[in-house]
């Protein structure tokens, strides 16, 4: 379900009978919206939510040959990449279990709020599949000593543990999760829109660059930003 309310774009996973697994049409719909926002931003915040008792227990695996499977995997990687680099500030609201692809999708959001009764994990290795899509970026959020056992053994973890190792932003009581996420969205919307987009873009770029590269980019960014402030004052 895709909804727009003023400056907020909301994706609500609504495949309740199948653990909110993300299907092909759901992938396509979310990608189309994110690509549109990347070229012509009309919203400021993206909320990722789900209906039912679980957040997301994985993705649909319809491919039965190498070509079809390659297409599916390419699409799931592209969704994560597009979500992570989107100019929107993204907020994942995990009201129930988030496993495999579901947990991995939430992690690439800028903020991840989780209900205290949810279970989190990457169970792929239990089925004989190394979760490469998760490992491509998991080390950027959690130290290797914490991250590797999660993907190797596939044991579910509690939200508090995920918070301690850096995979989520906040643990909320189940009854207050929506209200806490609402409050976060309101804080984001109070920020200057252009400054917020620039902050996210620079933050992500800086993680990939050397210190010297970032220093050079900072000079340009601060110059442009300061000129924008002066223009507003005039």
PDB file of C-alpha atoms in Angstrom:
ATOM      1  CA  UNK A   1       0.000   0.000   0.000  1.00  0.00           C
ATOM      2  CA  UNK A   2       1.478   3.358  -1.067  1.00  0.00           C
ATOM      3  CA  UNK A   3       0.114   6.573   0.394  1.00  0.00           C
ATOM      4  CA  UNK A   4       1.101  10.234   0.352  1.00  0.00           C
ATOM      5  CA  UNK A   5       0.115  12.669   3.071  1.00  0.00           C
ATOM      6  CA  UNK A   6       1.633  16.102   2.574  1.00  0.00           C
ATOM      7  CA  UNK A   7       5.420  15.593   2.848  1.00  0.00           C
ATOM      8  CA  UNK A   8       5.275  11.947   3.945  1.00  0.00           C
ATOM      9  CA  UNK A   9       5.359   8.957   1.610  1.00  0.00           C
ATOM     10  CA  UNK A  10       4.306   5.684   3.273  1.00  0.00           C
ATOM     11  CA  UNK A  11       4.961   2.119   2.143  1.00  0.00           C
ATOM     12  CA  UNK A  12       2.831  -0.379   4.080  1.00  0.00           C
ATOM     13  CA  UNK A  13       3.605  -4.047   3.494  1.00  0.00           C
ATOM     14  CA  UNK A  14       0.252  -5.776   3.116  1.00  0.00           C
ATOM     15  CA  UNK A  15       0.823  -9.437   2.325  1.00  0.00           C
ATOM     16  CA  UNK A  16      -0.388 -10.567   5.729  1.00  0.00           C
ATOM     17  CA  UNK A  17      -1.353 -14.134   4.800  1.00  0.00           C
ATOM     18  CA  UNK A  18       2.227 -14.825   3.688  1.00  0.00           C
ATOM     19  CA  UNK A  19       4.175 -13.162   6.484  1.00  0.00           C
ATOM     20  CA  UNK A  20       4.350  -9.897   4.537  1.00  0.00           C
ATOM     21  CA  UNK A  21       6.822 -11.415   2.104  1.00  0.00           C
ATOM     22  CA  UNK A  22       7.691  -8.865  -0.554  1.00  0.00           C
ATOM     23  CA  UNK A  23       6.395 -10.019  -3.948  1.00  0.00           C
ATOM     24  CA  UNK A  24       7.480  -9.012  -7.438  1.00  0.00           C
ATOM     25  CA  UNK A  25       4.712  -6.410  -7.894  1.00  0.00           C
ATOM     26  CA  UNK A  26       5.520  -4.959  -4.448  1.00  0.00           C
ATOM     27  CA  UNK A  27       9.183  -4.628  -5.427  1.00  0.00           C
ATOM     28  CA  UNK A  28       8.229  -2.901  -8.674  1.00  0.00           C
ATOM     29  CA  UNK A  29       5.809  -0.482  -7.000  1.00  0.00           C
ATOM     30  CA  UNK A  30       8.285   0.619  -4.329  1.00  0.00           C
ATOM     31  CA  UNK A  31      11.125   0.969  -6.829  1.00  0.00           C
ATOM     32  CA  UNK A  32       8.985   3.121  -9.132  1.00  0.00           C
ATOM     33  CA  UNK A  33       8.111   5.506  -6.300  1.00  0.00           C
ATOM     34  CA  UNK A  34      11.686   5.767  -5.038  1.00  0.00           C
ATOM     35  CA  UNK A  35      13.052   6.406  -8.526  1.00  0.00           C
ATOM     36  CA  UNK A  36      10.479   9.138  -9.066  1.00  0.00           C
ATOM     37  CA  UNK A  37      11.474  10.773  -5.785  1.00  0.00           C
ATOM     38  CA  UNK A  38      15.156  10.607  -6.746  1.00  0.00           C
ATOM     39  CA  UNK A  39      14.546  12.644  -9.902  1.00  0.00           C
ATOM     40  CA  UNK A  40      11.664  14.875  -8.752  1.00  0.00           C
ATOM     41  CA  UNK A  41      11.460  14.987  -4.953  1.00  0.00           C
ATOM     42  CA  UNK A  42       7.933  15.761  -3.776  1.00  0.00           C
ATOM     43  CA  UNK A  43       8.076  14.211  -0.297  1.00  0.00           C
ATOM     44  CA  UNK A  44      10.530  14.576   2.553  1.00  0.00           C
ATOM     45  CA  UNK A  45      10.028  11.478   4.688  1.00  0.00           C
ATOM     46  CA  UNK A  46       9.489   7.835   3.813  1.00  0.00           C
ATOM     47  CA  UNK A  47       7.753   5.605   6.356  1.00  0.00           C
ATOM     48  CA  UNK A  48       8.132   1.856   5.942  1.00  0.00           C
ATOM     49  CA  UNK A  49       5.446  -0.009   7.872  1.00  0.00           C
ATOM     50  CA  UNK A  50       3.487  -3.260   7.777  1.00  0.00           C
ATOM     51  CA  UNK A  51       0.047  -4.613   8.575  1.00  0.00           C
ATOM     52  CA  UNK A  52      -0.567  -7.665  10.707  1.00  0.00           C
ATOM     53  CA  UNK A  53       1.445  -9.283  13.452  1.00  0.00           C
ATOM     54  CA  UNK A  54       4.787  -9.499  11.635  1.00  0.00           C
ATOM     55  CA  UNK A  55       6.784  -6.853   9.814  1.00  0.00           C
ATOM     56  CA  UNK A  56       8.316  -8.980   7.055  1.00  0.00           C
ATOM     57  CA  UNK A  57       9.585 -12.557   7.043  1.00  0.00           C
ATOM     58  CA  UNK A  58      11.371 -12.438   3.703  1.00  0.00           C
ATOM     59  CA  UNK A  59      10.726 -12.143  -0.017  1.00  0.00           C
ATOM     60  CA  UNK A  60       8.956 -14.165  -2.646  1.00  0.00           C
ATOM     61  CA  UNK A  61      11.241 -16.648  -4.437  1.00  0.00           C
ATOM     62  CA  UNK A  62       9.445 -17.372  -7.685  1.00  0.00           C
ATOM     63  CA  UNK A  63      12.468 -17.962  -9.938  1.00  0.00           C
ATOM     64  CA  UNK A  64      13.165 -21.548 -10.969  1.00  0.00           C
ATOM     65  CA  UNK A  65      16.094 -21.063 -13.331  1.00  0.00           C
ATOM     66  CA  UNK A  66      19.323 -19.051 -13.301  1.00  0.00           C
ATOM     67  CA  UNK A  67      17.972 -16.235 -15.488  1.00  0.00           C
ATOM     68  CA  UNK A  68      14.837 -15.714 -13.399  1.00  0.00           C
ATOM     69  CA  UNK A  69      16.701 -15.954 -10.093  1.00  0.00           C
ATOM     70  CA  UNK A  70      19.338 -13.474 -11.303  1.00  0.00           C
ATOM     71  CA  UNK A  71      16.564 -11.049 -12.252  1.00  0.00           C
ATOM     72  CA  UNK A  72      14.922 -11.383  -8.819  1.00  0.00           C
ATOM     73  CA  UNK A  73      18.194 -10.878  -6.950  1.00  0.00           C
ATOM     74  CA  UNK A  74      19.129  -7.877  -9.071  1.00  0.00           C
ATOM     75  CA  UNK A  75      15.780  -6.286  -8.280  1.00  0.00           C
ATOM     76  CA  UNK A  76      16.059  -6.818  -4.525  1.00  0.00           C
ATOM     77  CA  UNK A  77      19.574  -5.344  -4.473  1.00  0.00           C
ATOM     78  CA  UNK A  78      18.360  -2.370  -6.499  1.00  0.00           C
ATOM     79  CA  UNK A  79      15.515  -1.728  -4.050  1.00  0.00           C
ATOM     80  CA  UNK A  80      17.914  -1.642  -1.123  1.00  0.00           C
ATOM     81  CA  UNK A  81      20.381   0.573  -2.982  1.00  0.00           C
ATOM     82  CA  UNK A  82      17.660   2.978  -4.096  1.00  0.00           C
ATOM     83  CA  UNK A  83      16.145   3.142  -0.614  1.00  0.00           C
ATOM     84  CA  UNK A  84      19.479   3.779   1.036  1.00  0.00           C
ATOM     85  CA  UNK A  85      20.471   6.560  -1.392  1.00  0.00           C
ATOM     86  CA  UNK A  86      17.018   8.140  -1.605  1.00  0.00           C
ATOM     87  CA  UNK A  87      16.839  11.873  -0.789  1.00  0.00           C
ATOM     88  CA  UNK A  88      13.964  11.025   1.549  1.00  0.00           C
ATOM     89  CA  UNK A  89      14.733  10.509   5.227  1.00  0.00           C
ATOM     90  CA  UNK A  90      13.493   6.959   5.790  1.00  0.00           C
ATOM     91  CA  UNK A  91      11.919   5.562   8.944  1.00  0.00           C
ATOM     92  CA  UNK A  92      11.289   1.829   9.388  1.00  0.00           C
ATOM     93  CA  UNK A  93       8.591   0.997  11.922  1.00  0.00           C
ATOM     94  CA  UNK A  94       8.928  -2.671  12.902  1.00  0.00           C
ATOM     95  CA  UNK A  95       5.853  -3.762  14.831  1.00  0.00           C
ATOM     96  CA  UNK A  96       6.593  -7.505  14.644  1.00  0.00           C
ATOM     97  CA  UNK A  97       9.121 -10.090  13.519  1.00  0.00           C
ATOM     98  CA  UNK A  98      11.574  -8.971  10.829  1.00  0.00           C
ATOM     99  CA  UNK A  99      13.557 -11.815   9.319  1.00  0.00           C
ATOM    100  CA  UNK A 100      15.932 -12.225   6.390  1.00  0.00           C
ATOM    101  CA  UNK A 101      15.145  -9.751   3.644  1.00  0.00           C
ATOM    102  CA  UNK A 102      12.655  -7.970   5.921  1.00  0.00           C
ATOM    103  CA  UNK A 103      15.290  -7.164   8.551  1.00  0.00           C
ATOM    104  CA  UNK A 104      17.848  -6.312   5.888  1.00  0.00           C
ATOM    105  CA  UNK A 105      15.437  -3.887   4.231  1.00  0.00           C
ATOM    106  CA  UNK A 106      14.767  -2.123   7.517  1.00  0.00           C
ATOM    107  CA  UNK A 107      18.476  -1.762   8.308  1.00  0.00           C
ATOM    108  CA  UNK A 108      19.174   0.348   5.220  1.00  0.00           C
ATOM    109  CA  UNK A 109      16.596   2.900   6.405  1.00  0.00           C
ATOM    110  CA  UNK A 110      17.935   5.991   8.166  1.00  0.00           C
ATOM    111  CA  UNK A 111      15.997   5.240  11.341  1.00  0.00           C
ATOM    112  CA  UNK A 112      14.802   1.849  12.560  1.00  0.00           C
ATOM    113  CA  UNK A 113      12.265   1.797  15.398  1.00  0.00           C
ATOM    114  CA  UNK A 114      11.386  -1.659  16.716  1.00  0.00           C
ATOM    115  CA  UNK A 115       8.704  -2.939  19.079  1.00  0.00           C
ATOM    116  CA  UNK A 116      10.181  -4.629  22.126  1.00  0.00           C
ATOM    117  CA  UNK A 117       8.340  -7.893  21.437  1.00  0.00           C
ATOM    118  CA  UNK A 118       9.684  -8.355  17.896  1.00  0.00           C
ATOM    119  CA  UNK A 119      12.183 -11.014  16.847  1.00  0.00           C
ATOM    120  CA  UNK A 120      14.974 -10.114  14.411  1.00  0.00           C
ATOM    121  CA  UNK A 121      17.391 -12.222  12.438  1.00  0.00           C
ATOM    122  CA  UNK A 122      18.890 -13.620   9.258  1.00  0.00           C
ATOM    123  CA  UNK A 123      17.868 -17.308   9.060  1.00  0.00           C
ATOM    124  CA  UNK A 124      19.108 -17.946   5.493  1.00  0.00           C
ATOM    125  CA  UNK A 125      22.009 -20.213   6.489  1.00  0.00           C
ATOM    126  CA  UNK A 126      19.554 -22.599   8.127  1.00  0.00           C
ATOM    127  CA  UNK A 127      18.316 -23.300   4.595  1.00  0.00           C
ATOM    128  CA  UNK A 128      21.806 -23.584   3.140  1.00  0.00           C
ATOM    129  CA  UNK A 129      22.036 -20.109   1.595  1.00  0.00           C
ATOM    130  CA  UNK A 130      24.731 -17.586   2.524  1.00  0.00           C
ATOM    131  CA  UNK A 131      22.913 -14.217   2.826  1.00  0.00           C
ATOM    132  CA  UNK A 132      25.211 -12.250   0.517  1.00  0.00           C
ATOM    133  CA  UNK A 133      22.718  -9.405   0.038  1.00  0.00           C
ATOM    134  CA  UNK A 134      22.849  -8.730   3.786  1.00  0.00           C
ATOM    135  CA  UNK A 135      26.600  -9.174   4.103  1.00  0.00           C
ATOM    136  CA  UNK A 136      27.164  -6.601   1.356  1.00  0.00           C
ATOM    137  CA  UNK A 137      26.490  -3.846   3.880  1.00  0.00           C
ATOM    138  CA  UNK A 138      25.961  -5.362   7.333  1.00  0.00           C
ATOM    139  CA  UNK A 139      29.536  -4.563   8.349  1.00  0.00           C
ATOM    140  CA  UNK A 140      28.830  -0.851   7.928  1.00  0.00           C
ATOM    141  CA  UNK A 141      26.287  -0.988  10.745  1.00  0.00           C
ATOM    142  CA  UNK A 142      27.704  -3.555  13.175  1.00  0.00           C
ATOM    143  CA  UNK A 143      31.251  -4.567  14.017  1.00  0.00           C
ATOM    144  CA  UNK A 144      32.365  -7.801  12.294  1.00  0.00           C
ATOM    145  CA  UNK A 145      32.617  -9.687  15.621  1.00  0.00           C
ATOM    146  CA  UNK A 146      28.898  -9.077  16.118  1.00  0.00           C
ATOM    147  CA  UNK A 147      27.741  -9.202  12.504  1.00  0.00           C
ATOM    148  CA  UNK A 148      29.332 -12.459  11.348  1.00  0.00           C
ATOM    149  CA  UNK A 149      27.705 -14.770  13.946  1.00  0.00           C
ATOM    150  CA  UNK A 150      24.307 -13.310  13.058  1.00  0.00           C
ATOM    151  CA  UNK A 151      24.565 -14.404   9.431  1.00  0.00           C
ATOM    152  CA  UNK A 152      26.544 -17.607  10.078  1.00  0.00           C
ATOM    153  CA  UNK A 153      24.206 -19.194  12.619  1.00  0.00           C
ATOM    154  CA  UNK A 154      20.936 -17.434  11.830  1.00  0.00           C
ATOM    155  CA  UNK A 155      19.830 -17.236  15.460  1.00  0.00           C
ATOM    156  CA  UNK A 156      17.043 -14.719  16.148  1.00  0.00           C
ATOM    157  CA  UNK A 157      17.964 -11.825  18.403  1.00  0.00           C
ATOM    158  CA  UNK A 158      15.983  -9.501  20.636  1.00  0.00           C
ATOM    159  CA  UNK A 159      15.592  -5.819  19.706  1.00  0.00           C
ATOM    160  CA  UNK A 160      17.682  -4.730  22.683  1.00  0.00           C
ATOM    161  CA  UNK A 161      20.643  -6.744  21.394  1.00  0.00           C
ATOM    162  CA  UNK A 162      20.183  -5.308  17.909  1.00  0.00           C
ATOM    163  CA  UNK A 163      20.248  -1.828  19.443  1.00  0.00           C
ATOM    164  CA  UNK A 164      23.446  -2.545  21.372  1.00  0.00           C
ATOM    165  CA  UNK A 165      25.337  -3.630  18.241  1.00  0.00           C
ATOM    166  CA  UNK A 166      24.110  -0.746  16.092  1.00  0.00           C
ATOM    167  CA  UNK A 167      21.558  -2.384  13.792  1.00  0.00           C
ATOM    168  CA  UNK A 168      18.525  -0.395  14.926  1.00  0.00           C
ATOM    169  CA  UNK A 169      17.868   3.080  16.281  1.00  0.00           C
ATOM    170  CA  UNK A 170      15.405   2.618  19.122  1.00  0.00           C
ATOM    171  CA  UNK A 171      13.442  -0.039  20.984  1.00  0.00           C
ATOM    172  CA  UNK A 172       9.865   0.999  21.748  1.00  0.00           C
ATOM    173  CA  UNK A 173       7.095  -0.570  23.758  1.00  0.00           C
ATOM    174  CA  UNK A 174       4.662  -2.196  21.344  1.00  0.00           C
ATOM    175  CA  UNK A 175       1.865   0.122  22.388  1.00  0.00           C
ATOM    176  CA  UNK A 176       3.882   3.279  21.792  1.00  0.00           C
ATOM    177  CA  UNK A 177       5.736   2.364  18.609  1.00  0.00           C
ATOM    178  CA  UNK A 178       3.471   4.309  16.260  1.00  0.00           C
ATOM    179  CA  UNK A 179       3.483   7.379  18.509  1.00  0.00           C
ATOM    180  CA  UNK A 180       7.274   7.302  18.824  1.00  0.00           C
ATOM    181  CA  UNK A 181       7.599   7.050  15.039  1.00  0.00           C
ATOM    182  CA  UNK A 182       5.112   9.920  14.625  1.00  0.00           C
ATOM    183  CA  UNK A 183       7.227  12.082  16.916  1.00  0.00           C
ATOM    184  CA  UNK A 184      10.375  11.273  14.945  1.00  0.00           C
ATOM    185  CA  UNK A 185       8.694  12.182  11.655  1.00  0.00           C
ATOM    186  CA  UNK A 186       7.583  15.505  13.133  1.00  0.00           C
ATOM    187  CA  UNK A 187      11.170  16.267  14.180  1.00  0.00           C
ATOM    188  CA  UNK A 188      12.415  15.562  10.667  1.00  0.00           C
ATOM    189  CA  UNK A 189       9.737  17.747   9.069  1.00  0.00           C
ATOM    190  CA  UNK A 190      10.804  20.703  11.231  1.00  0.00           C
ATOM    191  CA  UNK A 191      14.231  20.685   9.567  1.00  0.00           C
ATOM    192  CA  UNK A 192      15.025  22.772   6.508  1.00  0.00           C
ATOM    193  CA  UNK A 193      14.157  20.474   3.548  1.00  0.00           C
ATOM    194  CA  UNK A 194      17.241  21.189   1.435  1.00  0.00           C
ATOM    195  CA  UNK A 195      19.574  21.054   4.424  1.00  0.00           C
ATOM    196  CA  UNK A 196      18.148  17.675   5.458  1.00  0.00           C
ATOM    197  CA  UNK A 197      18.635  16.214   1.975  1.00  0.00           C
ATOM    198  CA  UNK A 198      22.170  17.607   1.780  1.00  0.00           C
ATOM    199  CA  UNK A 199      22.973  16.246   5.236  1.00  0.00           C
ATOM    200  CA  UNK A 200      21.925  12.721   4.259  1.00  0.00           C
ATOM    201  CA  UNK A 201      23.760  12.856   0.943  1.00  0.00           C
ATOM    202  CA  UNK A 202      27.012  14.110   2.476  1.00  0.00           C
ATOM    203  CA  UNK A 203      26.820  11.659   5.372  1.00  0.00           C
ATOM    204  CA  UNK A 204      26.515   8.698   3.022  1.00  0.00           C
ATOM    205  CA  UNK A 205      29.215   9.969   0.685  1.00  0.00           C
ATOM    206  CA  UNK A 206      31.605  10.540   3.572  1.00  0.00           C
ATOM    207  CA  UNK A 207      31.344   6.914   4.659  1.00  0.00           C
ATOM    208  CA  UNK A 208      32.758   5.775   1.318  1.00  0.00           C
ATOM    209  CA  UNK A 209      35.559   8.336   0.958  1.00  0.00           C
ATOM    210  CA  UNK A 210      38.925   8.968   2.531  1.00  0.00           C
ATOM    211  CA  UNK A 211      39.405  11.700   5.120  1.00  0.00           C
ATOM    212  CA  UNK A 212      41.183  13.938   2.599  1.00  0.00           C
ATOM    213  CA  UNK A 213      38.392  13.530   0.056  1.00  0.00           C
ATOM    214  CA  UNK A 214      35.815  14.396   2.670  1.00  0.00           C
ATOM    215  CA  UNK A 215      37.713  17.508   3.713  1.00  0.00           C
ATOM    216  CA  UNK A 216      37.705  18.784   0.138  1.00  0.00           C
ATOM    217  CA  UNK A 217      34.019  18.019  -0.246  1.00  0.00           C
ATOM    218  CA  UNK A 218      33.274  19.719   3.081  1.00  0.00           C
ATOM    219  CA  UNK A 219      34.778  22.983   1.850  1.00  0.00           C
ATOM    220  CA  UNK A 220      32.440  22.996  -1.134  1.00  0.00           C
ATOM    221  CA  UNK A 221      29.400  21.872   0.860  1.00  0.00           C
ATOM    222  CA  UNK A 222      29.915  24.510   3.563  1.00  0.00           C
ATOM    223  CA  UNK A 223      30.398  27.223   0.968  1.00  0.00           C
ATOM    224  CA  UNK A 224      27.207  26.334  -0.883  1.00  0.00           C
ATOM    225  CA  UNK A 225      25.245  25.902   2.346  1.00  0.00           C
ATOM    226  CA  UNK A 226      26.433  29.194   3.795  1.00  0.00           C
ATOM    227  CA  UNK A 227      25.515  31.037   0.611  1.00  0.00           C
ATOM    228  CA  UNK A 228      22.015  29.564   0.791  1.00  0.00           C
ATOM    229  CA  UNK A 229      21.619  30.836   4.363  1.00  0.00           C
ATOM    230  CA  UNK A 230      22.802  34.315   3.348  1.00  0.00           C
ATOM    231  CA  UNK A 231      20.331  34.353   0.476  1.00  0.00           C
ATOM    232  CA  UNK A 232      17.489  33.569   2.873  1.00  0.00           C
ATOM    233  CA  UNK A 233      18.555  36.359   5.228  1.00  0.00           C
ATOM    234  CA  UNK A 234      18.459  38.844   2.366  1.00  0.00           C
TER     235      UNK A 234
END
